[in-house]
Amino acid sequence: MPSLEDELFPSTPGKFKVDRAHNMNRQFHRCFASTSTMFLWALFLIALTASYLSFQSFVDSGSRYFSASWGGIQWEKQVRNSAQIHRSGGMSVLVTGAAGFVGTHVSLALKKRGDGVVGLDNFNNYYDPSLKKARKSLLNSHGILVIEGDLNDAKLLAKLFDVVAFTHVMHLAAQAGVRYAMENPNSYVHSNIAGLVTLLEICKSANPQPAVVWASSSSVYGLNEKVPFSEADRTDQPASLYAATKKAGEEITHTYNHIYGLSITGLRFFTVYGPWGRPDMAYFSFTRNILQGKPITIYRGKNRVDLARDFTYIDDIVKGCLGSLDTSGKSTGSGGKKKGNAPYRIFNLGNTSPVKVPELVNILERHLKVKAKRNIVDMPGNGDVPFTHANISLAQREFGYKPTTDLQTGLKKFVRWYLSYYGYNNRKGLQ
């Protein structure tokens, strides 16, 4: 059978016979008829293509709508199953930022001890969303549902509380990072202030009201020079927009406690690290660059003083989060009306043993068995502070908080996870 190309173009184009005048008229009519037919076919194909593209656009739009939507009988069943309590005296917890670093670990710990857990996360691209998706898969494998949605979606939050009477909210969703605030300040207001208010509005109107435990930050201590940092110290000198939004969060939550009777516990985390951590954190990026043979930048403070951080291992932070939930007390309001005083608390969660950043690098070098290429520079005015140091006596007294993991041990666990997750285990000399 001749191909389409054969039909359109002769195999020997030089052997065409050219009829003279008596055939010219017939050829003209044939050509005109052929052209008209081709024109009609072209119109038909154009119309068919346009219809197909229009239909495909409708299907794609519909797919995006349904894949991103929530609600319905099946969805509600999944939410209820995930929120189901499996221990006596257990709690049902909505964890915001569940696919984040701390959120993943807290969710797993709650589920492991028999509490009901429903996660919420917007999977933004502040850092590689594939890591967040991997955490979500980990949570799913343990029977924890993570809903993709934004904290500012009041309808979604209201629906969740309509489906489940959450006893507690573990609010960990936030725009993190001190330096990124100089690039995208609006994202901090959107998540850390507007998102917090949206969540509190839903919580104060819920019946019964949940107790709220949320992540503040050690950054609120800002330019404070008194050490170690205590909860009673001044926090009115933030050094970054991130710190300012967290301080604003503490004032906002106090207002909702005072007016609406919400039980509020704020947790000031001190430099959390460990497996499944955030790629923007120094220990994580140092590890990546050391393994790739790239230089690492180590900042130093005034008068060439090394920066120091109160590095706190993730398991210790999780113990603090669960202890806070267990001792949070009850909210006293109902339907947005306060019926009595409710607890309002703030705790430091740290390790109480600050370590200088160059020593952190030394430990990583020993675990990775690779020498770092160090580039030491003066700290720019980007919102970082020279040191952090937590006084944890209040948390110790209230719920027995006691960190047990030193930096040497914690980084060893992190490196083991990092090498496994990023496929370095099969390389010689890395274990």
PDB file of C-alpha atoms in Angstrom, residues 112-364:
ATOM      1  CA  LYS A 112       2.310   5.545  68.428  1.00  0.00           C
ATOM      2  CA  ARG A 113       0.867   6.056  71.900  1.00  0.00           C
ATOM      3  CA  GLY A 114      -2.714   5.708  70.681  1.00  0.00           C
ATOM      4  CA  ASP A 115      -3.902   9.280  70.121  1.00  0.00           C
ATOM      5  CA  GLY A 116      -5.940  10.319  67.105  1.00  0.00           C
ATOM      6  CA  VAL A 117      -4.072  12.531  64.644  1.00  0.00           C
ATOM      7  CA  VAL A 118      -5.178  14.502  61.584  1.00  0.00           C
ATOM      8  CA  GLY A 119      -2.532  16.503  59.755  1.00  0.00           C
ATOM      9  CA  LEU A 120      -2.780  19.700  57.727  1.00  0.00           C
ATOM     10  CA  ASP A 121      -0.025  21.125  55.508  1.00  0.00           C
ATOM     11  CA  ASN A 122       0.147  23.420  52.489  1.00  0.00           C
ATOM     12  CA  PHE A 123       3.353  21.819  51.083  1.00  0.00           C
ATOM     13  CA  ASN A 124       4.816  25.164  50.060  1.00  0.00           C
ATOM     14  CA  ASN A 125       8.138  25.389  48.217  1.00  0.00           C
ATOM     15  CA  TYR A 126      10.193  27.257  50.825  1.00  0.00           C
ATOM     16  CA  TYR A 127      12.382  24.174  50.577  1.00  0.00           C
ATOM     17  CA  ASP A 128      12.152  21.082  48.383  1.00  0.00           C
ATOM     18  CA  PRO A 129       8.505  19.887  48.573  1.00  0.00           C
ATOM     19  CA  SER A 130       9.624  16.333  47.730  1.00  0.00           C
ATOM     20  CA  LEU A 131      10.988  16.005  51.270  1.00  0.00           C
ATOM     21  CA  LYS A 132       7.605  17.050  52.637  1.00  0.00           C
ATOM     22  CA  LYS A 133       5.891  14.544  50.340  1.00  0.00           C
ATOM     23  CA  ALA A 134       8.230  11.823  51.620  1.00  0.00           C
ATOM     24  CA  ARG A 135       7.307  12.740  55.196  1.00  0.00           C
ATOM     25  CA  LYS A 136       3.636  12.591  54.210  1.00  0.00           C
ATOM     26  CA  SER A 137       4.141   9.073  52.836  1.00  0.00           C
ATOM     27  CA  LEU A 138       5.781   8.099  56.110  1.00  0.00           C
ATOM     28  CA  LEU A 139       2.794   9.430  58.046  1.00  0.00           C
ATOM     29  CA  ASN A 140       0.331   7.720  55.697  1.00  0.00           C
ATOM     30  CA  SER A 141       2.080   4.404  56.281  1.00  0.00           C
ATOM     31  CA  HIS A 142       1.281   4.806  59.979  1.00  0.00           C
ATOM     32  CA  GLY A 143      -2.380   5.559  59.373  1.00  0.00           C
ATOM     33  CA  ILE A 144      -2.119   9.341  59.665  1.00  0.00           C
ATOM     34  CA  LEU A 145      -4.093  11.396  57.159  1.00  0.00           C
ATOM     35  CA  VAL A 146      -2.405  14.604  56.009  1.00  0.00           C
ATOM     36  CA  ILE A 147      -4.728  17.031  54.255  1.00  0.00           C
ATOM     37  CA  GLU A 148      -3.257  19.449  51.750  1.00  0.00           C
ATOM     38  CA  GLY A 149      -4.660  22.867  52.522  1.00  0.00           C
ATOM     39  CA  ASP A 150      -3.772  26.363  53.647  1.00  0.00           C
ATOM     40  CA  LEU A 151      -4.081  27.579  57.203  1.00  0.00           C
ATOM     41  CA  ASN A 152      -5.973  30.637  55.953  1.00  0.00           C
ATOM     42  CA  ASP A 153      -8.731  28.473  54.465  1.00  0.00           C
ATOM     43  CA  ALA A 154     -11.361  29.076  57.146  1.00  0.00           C
ATOM     44  CA  LYS A 155     -13.929  26.895  55.396  1.00  0.00           C
ATOM     45  CA  LEU A 156     -11.602  23.905  55.409  1.00  0.00           C
ATOM     46  CA  LEU A 157     -10.731  24.400  59.088  1.00  0.00           C
ATOM     47  CA  ALA A 158     -14.410  24.786  59.992  1.00  0.00           C
ATOM     48  CA  LYS A 159     -15.231  21.595  58.105  1.00  0.00           C
ATOM     49  CA  LEU A 160     -12.515  19.667  59.951  1.00  0.00           C
ATOM     50  CA  PHE A 161     -13.932  20.764  63.303  1.00  0.00           C
ATOM     51  CA  ASP A 162     -17.415  19.909  62.066  1.00  0.00           C
ATOM     52  CA  VAL A 163     -16.284  16.355  61.274  1.00  0.00           C
ATOM     53  CA  VAL A 164     -14.104  15.836  64.377  1.00  0.00           C
ATOM     54  CA  ALA A 165     -14.409  17.317  67.867  1.00  0.00           C
ATOM     55  CA  PHE A 166     -10.671  17.826  68.308  1.00  0.00           C
ATOM     56  CA  THR A 167      -9.600  17.937  71.949  1.00  0.00           C
ATOM     57  CA  HIS A 168      -6.266  19.568  71.112  1.00  0.00           C
ATOM     58  CA  VAL A 169      -4.561  21.528  68.355  1.00  0.00           C
ATOM     59  CA  MET A 170      -0.797  21.215  67.884  1.00  0.00           C
ATOM     60  CA  HIS A 171      -0.084  24.280  65.774  1.00  0.00           C
ATOM     61  CA  LEU A 172       3.313  23.886  64.096  1.00  0.00           C
ATOM     62  CA  ALA A 173       2.572  25.401  60.670  1.00  0.00           C
ATOM     63  CA  ALA A 174       4.608  28.536  60.047  1.00  0.00           C
ATOM     64  CA  GLN A 175       6.858  30.298  57.603  1.00  0.00           C
ATOM     65  CA  ALA A 176      10.252  29.435  59.029  1.00  0.00           C
ATOM     66  CA  GLY A 177      13.705  30.906  58.521  1.00  0.00           C
ATOM     67  CA  VAL A 178      15.327  34.100  59.739  1.00  0.00           C
ATOM     68  CA  ARG A 179      17.144  35.194  56.560  1.00  0.00           C
ATOM     69  CA  TYR A 180      14.341  34.369  54.095  1.00  0.00           C
ATOM     70  CA  ALA A 181      12.223  37.100  55.716  1.00  0.00           C
ATOM     71  CA  MET A 182      14.360  39.673  53.915  1.00  0.00           C
ATOM     72  CA  GLU A 183      13.383  38.129  50.568  1.00  0.00           C
ATOM     73  CA  ASN A 184       9.706  37.368  51.108  1.00  0.00           C
ATOM     74  CA  PRO A 185       8.331  39.265  54.112  1.00  0.00           C
ATOM     75  CA  ASN A 186       4.695  38.859  53.106  1.00  0.00           C
ATOM     76  CA  SER A 187       4.867  35.079  53.481  1.00  0.00           C
ATOM     77  CA  TYR A 188       5.611  35.539  57.194  1.00  0.00           C
ATOM     78  CA  VAL A 189       2.604  37.771  57.722  1.00  0.00           C
ATOM     79  CA  HIS A 190       0.415  35.394  55.713  1.00  0.00           C
ATOM     80  CA  SER A 191       1.356  32.264  57.660  1.00  0.00           C
ATOM     81  CA  ASN A 192       2.565  33.389  61.080  1.00  0.00           C
ATOM     82  CA  ILE A 193       0.006  36.090  61.771  1.00  0.00           C
ATOM     83  CA  ALA A 194      -2.986  35.820  59.432  1.00  0.00           C
ATOM     84  CA  GLY A 195      -2.911  32.013  59.492  1.00  0.00           C
ATOM     85  CA  LEU A 196      -2.671  31.963  63.277  1.00  0.00           C
ATOM     86  CA  VAL A 197      -5.657  34.294  63.634  1.00  0.00           C
ATOM     87  CA  THR A 198      -7.710  32.199  61.195  1.00  0.00           C
ATOM     88  CA  LEU A 199      -6.987  29.072  63.234  1.00  0.00           C
ATOM     89  CA  LEU A 200      -7.771  30.759  66.566  1.00  0.00           C
ATOM     90  CA  GLU A 201     -11.048  32.089  65.195  1.00  0.00           C
ATOM     91  CA  ILE A 202     -12.130  28.545  64.391  1.00  0.00           C
ATOM     92  CA  CYS A 203     -10.911  27.223  67.754  1.00  0.00           C
ATOM     93  CA  LYS A 204     -12.707  29.872  69.834  1.00  0.00           C
ATOM     94  CA  SER A 205     -15.993  29.138  68.057  1.00  0.00           C
ATOM     95  CA  ALA A 206     -15.687  25.360  68.357  1.00  0.00           C
ATOM     96  CA  ASN A 207     -17.861  23.510  70.818  1.00  0.00           C
ATOM     97  CA  PRO A 208     -16.087  22.164  72.762  1.00  0.00           C
ATOM     98  CA  GLN A 209     -13.073  24.407  72.393  1.00  0.00           C
ATOM     99  CA  PRO A 210      -9.757  22.578  71.983  1.00  0.00           C
ATOM    100  CA  ALA A 211      -6.639  23.319  73.979  1.00  0.00           C
ATOM    101  CA  VAL A 212      -4.009  24.932  71.738  1.00  0.00           C
ATOM    102  CA  VAL A 213      -0.267  24.237  71.892  1.00  0.00           C
ATOM    103  CA  TRP A 214       1.762  26.136  69.322  1.00  0.00           C
ATOM    104  CA  ALA A 215       5.332  26.743  68.212  1.00  0.00           C
ATOM    105  CA  SER A 216       6.759  30.119  69.077  1.00  0.00           C
ATOM    106  CA  SER A 217      10.545  30.463  68.805  1.00  0.00           C
ATOM    107  CA  SER A 218      13.699  31.237  70.746  1.00  0.00           C
ATOM    108  CA  SER A 219      14.140  34.011  68.172  1.00  0.00           C
ATOM    109  CA  VAL A 220      11.758  36.171  70.227  1.00  0.00           C
ATOM    110  CA  TYR A 221      14.648  36.832  72.647  1.00  0.00           C
ATOM    111  CA  GLY A 222      16.234  38.856  69.858  1.00  0.00           C
ATOM    112  CA  LEU A 223      18.989  41.138  71.073  1.00  0.00           C
ATOM    113  CA  ASN A 224      18.643  40.022  74.694  1.00  0.00           C
ATOM    114  CA  GLU A 225      22.118  39.614  76.227  1.00  0.00           C
ATOM    115  CA  LYS A 226      21.123  38.031  79.530  1.00  0.00           C
ATOM    116  CA  VAL A 227      21.894  34.309  79.572  1.00  0.00           C
ATOM    117  CA  PRO A 228      20.505  31.782  79.815  1.00  0.00           C
ATOM    118  CA  PHE A 229      17.268  33.012  78.232  1.00  0.00           C
ATOM    119  CA  SER A 230      14.305  32.714  80.599  1.00  0.00           C
ATOM    120  CA  GLU A 231      10.602  33.025  79.821  1.00  0.00           C
ATOM    121  CA  ALA A 232      10.393  36.162  82.000  1.00  0.00           C
ATOM    122  CA  ASP A 233      13.139  37.971  80.060  1.00  0.00           C
ATOM    123  CA  ARG A 234      12.271  40.895  77.793  1.00  0.00           C
ATOM    124  CA  THR A 235      11.291  39.984  74.244  1.00  0.00           C
ATOM    125  CA  ASP A 236      10.623  43.414  72.786  1.00  0.00           C
ATOM    126  CA  GLN A 237      13.821  43.667  70.718  1.00  0.00           C
ATOM    127  CA  PRO A 238      13.382  41.250  67.799  1.00  0.00           C
ATOM    128  CA  ALA A 239      16.326  40.997  65.423  1.00  0.00           C
ATOM    129  CA  SER A 240      14.327  39.695  62.433  1.00  0.00           C
ATOM    130  CA  LEU A 241      10.860  39.843  60.913  1.00  0.00           C
ATOM    131  CA  TYR A 242      10.481  36.134  61.646  1.00  0.00           C
ATOM    132  CA  ALA A 243      11.098  36.834  65.345  1.00  0.00           C
ATOM    133  CA  ALA A 244       8.667  39.763  65.242  1.00  0.00           C
ATOM    134  CA  THR A 245       5.884  37.583  63.810  1.00  0.00           C
ATOM    135  CA  LYS A 246       6.474  34.954  66.507  1.00  0.00           C
ATOM    136  CA  LYS A 247       6.393  37.627  69.208  1.00  0.00           C
ATOM    137  CA  ALA A 248       3.181  38.964  67.652  1.00  0.00           C
ATOM    138  CA  GLY A 249       1.837  35.414  67.836  1.00  0.00           C
ATOM    139  CA  GLU A 250       2.451  35.333  71.581  1.00  0.00           C
ATOM    140  CA  GLU A 251       0.485  38.564  72.020  1.00  0.00           C
ATOM    141  CA  ILE A 252      -2.320  37.379  69.746  1.00  0.00           C
ATOM    142  CA  THR A 253      -2.697  34.047  71.538  1.00  0.00           C
ATOM    143  CA  HIS A 254      -2.777  35.853  74.892  1.00  0.00           C
ATOM    144  CA  THR A 255      -5.688  37.941  73.585  1.00  0.00           C
ATOM    145  CA  TYR A 256      -7.670  34.843  72.593  1.00  0.00           C
ATOM    146  CA  ASN A 257      -6.944  33.277  75.959  1.00  0.00           C
ATOM    147  CA  HIS A 258      -8.109  36.396  77.794  1.00  0.00           C
ATOM    148  CA  ILE A 259     -11.244  37.101  75.758  1.00  0.00           C
ATOM    149  CA  TYR A 260     -12.443  33.664  74.690  1.00  0.00           C
ATOM    150  CA  GLY A 261     -11.073  31.284  77.328  1.00  0.00           C
ATOM    151  CA  LEU A 262      -8.803  29.276  75.021  1.00  0.00           C
ATOM    152  CA  SER A 263      -6.149  27.196  76.768  1.00  0.00           C
ATOM    153  CA  ILE A 264      -2.881  28.349  75.201  1.00  0.00           C
ATOM    154  CA  THR A 265       0.655  26.978  75.500  1.00  0.00           C
ATOM    155  CA  GLY A 266       3.469  28.562  73.490  1.00  0.00           C
ATOM    156  CA  LEU A 267       6.737  26.680  72.982  1.00  0.00           C
ATOM    157  CA  ARG A 268       9.964  28.523  72.280  1.00  0.00           C
ATOM    158  CA  PHE A 269      12.048  26.006  70.340  1.00  0.00           C
ATOM    159  CA  PHE A 270      15.838  26.309  70.390  1.00  0.00           C
ATOM    160  CA  THR A 271      17.567  25.262  67.111  1.00  0.00           C
ATOM    161  CA  VAL A 272      15.955  21.894  66.485  1.00  0.00           C
ATOM    162  CA  TYR A 273      17.929  19.306  64.486  1.00  0.00           C
ATOM    163  CA  GLY A 274      17.754  15.640  63.566  1.00  0.00           C
ATOM    164  CA  PRO A 275      16.536  13.138  60.941  1.00  0.00           C
ATOM    165  CA  TRP A 276      13.971  14.428  58.417  1.00  0.00           C
ATOM    166  CA  GLY A 277      15.171  17.955  59.224  1.00  0.00           C
ATOM    167  CA  ARG A 278      14.934  21.172  57.243  1.00  0.00           C
ATOM    168  CA  PRO A 279      17.433  21.627  54.377  1.00  0.00           C
ATOM    169  CA  ASP A 280      17.780  25.343  55.114  1.00  0.00           C
ATOM    170  CA  MET A 281      19.269  24.702  58.560  1.00  0.00           C
ATOM    171  CA  ALA A 282      23.039  25.026  58.940  1.00  0.00           C
ATOM    172  CA  TYR A 283      23.769  21.449  60.058  1.00  0.00           C
ATOM    173  CA  PHE A 284      21.788  20.128  57.058  1.00  0.00           C
ATOM    174  CA  SER A 285      23.364  22.368  54.431  1.00  0.00           C
ATOM    175  CA  PHE A 286      26.836  21.819  55.942  1.00  0.00           C
ATOM    176  CA  THR A 287      26.368  18.069  55.579  1.00  0.00           C
ATOM    177  CA  ARG A 288      25.262  18.398  51.961  1.00  0.00           C
ATOM    178  CA  ASN A 289      28.129  20.673  50.964  1.00  0.00           C
ATOM    179  CA  ILE A 290      30.789  18.676  52.789  1.00  0.00           C
ATOM    180  CA  LEU A 291      29.745  15.507  50.985  1.00  0.00           C
ATOM    181  CA  GLN A 292      29.697  17.330  47.646  1.00  0.00           C
ATOM    182  CA  GLY A 293      33.121  18.842  48.216  1.00  0.00           C
ATOM    183  CA  LYS A 294      31.744  22.376  48.281  1.00  0.00           C
ATOM    184  CA  PRO A 295      32.875  25.078  50.722  1.00  0.00           C
ATOM    185  CA  ILE A 296      30.696  25.917  53.728  1.00  0.00           C
ATOM    186  CA  THR A 297      30.229  29.436  55.068  1.00  0.00           C
ATOM    187  CA  ILE A 298      30.706  29.834  58.813  1.00  0.00           C
ATOM    188  CA  TYR A 299      29.676  33.167  60.287  1.00  0.00           C
ATOM    189  CA  ARG A 300      31.362  34.776  63.261  1.00  0.00           C
ATOM    190  CA  GLY A 301      30.158  37.635  65.427  1.00  0.00           C
ATOM    191  CA  LYS A 302      31.695  40.894  66.575  1.00  0.00           C
ATOM    192  CA  ASN A 303      35.355  40.804  67.546  1.00  0.00           C
ATOM    193  CA  ARG A 304      35.658  37.481  65.719  1.00  0.00           C
ATOM    194  CA  VAL A 305      33.630  35.651  68.347  1.00  0.00           C
ATOM    195  CA  ASP A 306      32.245  32.292  67.179  1.00  0.00           C
ATOM    196  CA  LEU A 307      28.466  31.986  66.980  1.00  0.00           C
ATOM    197  CA  ALA A 308      26.907  29.472  69.388  1.00  0.00           C
ATOM    198  CA  ARG A 309      23.544  27.716  69.386  1.00  0.00           C
ATOM    199  CA  ASP A 310      21.589  25.682  71.921  1.00  0.00           C
ATOM    200  CA  PHE A 311      21.135  22.756  69.502  1.00  0.00           C
ATOM    201  CA  THR A 312      18.182  20.585  70.596  1.00  0.00           C
ATOM    202  CA  TYR A 313      17.594  17.088  69.232  1.00  0.00           C
ATOM    203  CA  ILE A 314      14.182  16.396  67.718  1.00  0.00           C
ATOM    204  CA  ASP A 315      13.289  13.576  70.148  1.00  0.00           C
ATOM    205  CA  ASP A 316      13.735  15.953  73.080  1.00  0.00           C
ATOM    206  CA  ILE A 317      11.522  18.534  71.386  1.00  0.00           C
ATOM    207  CA  VAL A 318       8.854  15.881  70.800  1.00  0.00           C
ATOM    208  CA  LYS A 319       8.892  14.976  74.498  1.00  0.00           C
ATOM    209  CA  GLY A 320       8.365  18.637  75.290  1.00  0.00           C
ATOM    210  CA  CYS A 321       5.471  18.902  72.834  1.00  0.00           C
ATOM    211  CA  LEU A 322       3.705  15.845  74.230  1.00  0.00           C
ATOM    212  CA  GLY A 323       4.303  16.988  77.789  1.00  0.00           C
ATOM    213  CA  SER A 324       2.747  20.348  76.925  1.00  0.00           C
ATOM    214  CA  LEU A 325      -0.295  18.684  75.369  1.00  0.00           C
ATOM    215  CA  ASP A 326      -0.748  16.378  78.353  1.00  0.00           C
ATOM    216  CA  THR A 327      -0.682  19.257  80.857  1.00  0.00           C
ATOM    217  CA  SER A 328      -2.431  21.912  78.773  1.00  0.00           C
ATOM    218  CA  GLY A 329      -5.624  21.972  80.794  1.00  0.00           C
ATOM    219  CA  LYS A 330      -8.998  22.711  79.246  1.00  0.00           C
ATOM    220  CA  SER A 331     -10.334  25.696  77.410  1.00  0.00           C
ATOM    221  CA  THR A 332     -13.228  27.286  79.267  1.00  0.00           C
ATOM    222  CA  GLY A 333     -15.199  28.927  76.482  1.00  0.00           C
ATOM    223  CA  SER A 334     -18.102  27.649  74.445  1.00  0.00           C
ATOM    224  CA  GLY A 335     -19.353  28.967  71.119  1.00  0.00           C
ATOM    225  CA  GLY A 336     -16.985  31.923  71.298  1.00  0.00           C
ATOM    226  CA  LYS A 337     -17.907  32.964  74.854  1.00  0.00           C
ATOM    227  CA  LYS A 338     -15.561  32.719  77.825  1.00  0.00           C
ATOM    228  CA  LYS A 339     -16.896  31.010  80.952  1.00  0.00           C
ATOM    229  CA  GLY A 340     -13.800  31.185  83.144  1.00  0.00           C
ATOM    230  CA  ASN A 341     -10.040  31.605  83.191  1.00  0.00           C
ATOM    231  CA  ALA A 342      -8.005  29.162  81.110  1.00  0.00           C
ATOM    232  CA  PRO A 343      -4.274  28.361  81.265  1.00  0.00           C
ATOM    233  CA  TYR A 344      -1.866  30.588  79.377  1.00  0.00           C
ATOM    234  CA  ARG A 345       1.703  29.282  79.407  1.00  0.00           C
ATOM    235  CA  ILE A 346       5.021  29.784  77.612  1.00  0.00           C
ATOM    236  CA  PHE A 347       7.945  27.367  77.863  1.00  0.00           C
ATOM    237  CA  ASN A 348      11.507  27.202  76.581  1.00  0.00           C
ATOM    238  CA  LEU A 349      12.378  23.877  74.968  1.00  0.00           C
ATOM    239  CA  GLY A 350      16.135  23.686  74.557  1.00  0.00           C
ATOM    240  CA  ASN A 351      19.143  21.576  75.452  1.00  0.00           C
ATOM    241  CA  THR A 352      20.806  24.069  77.874  1.00  0.00           C
ATOM    242  CA  SER A 353      24.249  23.320  76.396  1.00  0.00           C
ATOM    243  CA  PRO A 354      25.206  25.829  73.677  1.00  0.00           C
ATOM    244  CA  VAL A 355      27.804  24.633  71.167  1.00  0.00           C
ATOM    245  CA  LYS A 356      29.905  26.862  68.922  1.00  0.00           C
ATOM    246  CA  VAL A 357      29.260  26.436  65.208  1.00  0.00           C
ATOM    247  CA  PRO A 358      32.895  25.471  64.371  1.00  0.00           C
ATOM    248  CA  GLU A 359      32.568  22.597  66.862  1.00  0.00           C
ATOM    249  CA  LEU A 360      29.370  21.498  65.094  1.00  0.00           C
ATOM    250  CA  VAL A 361      31.425  21.294  61.895  1.00  0.00           C
ATOM    251  CA  ASN A 362      34.124  19.287  63.668  1.00  0.00           C
ATOM    252  CA  ILE A 363      31.541  16.708  64.750  1.00  0.00           C
ATOM    253  CA  LEU A 364      30.097  16.468  61.227  1.00  0.00           C
TER     254      LEU A 364
END
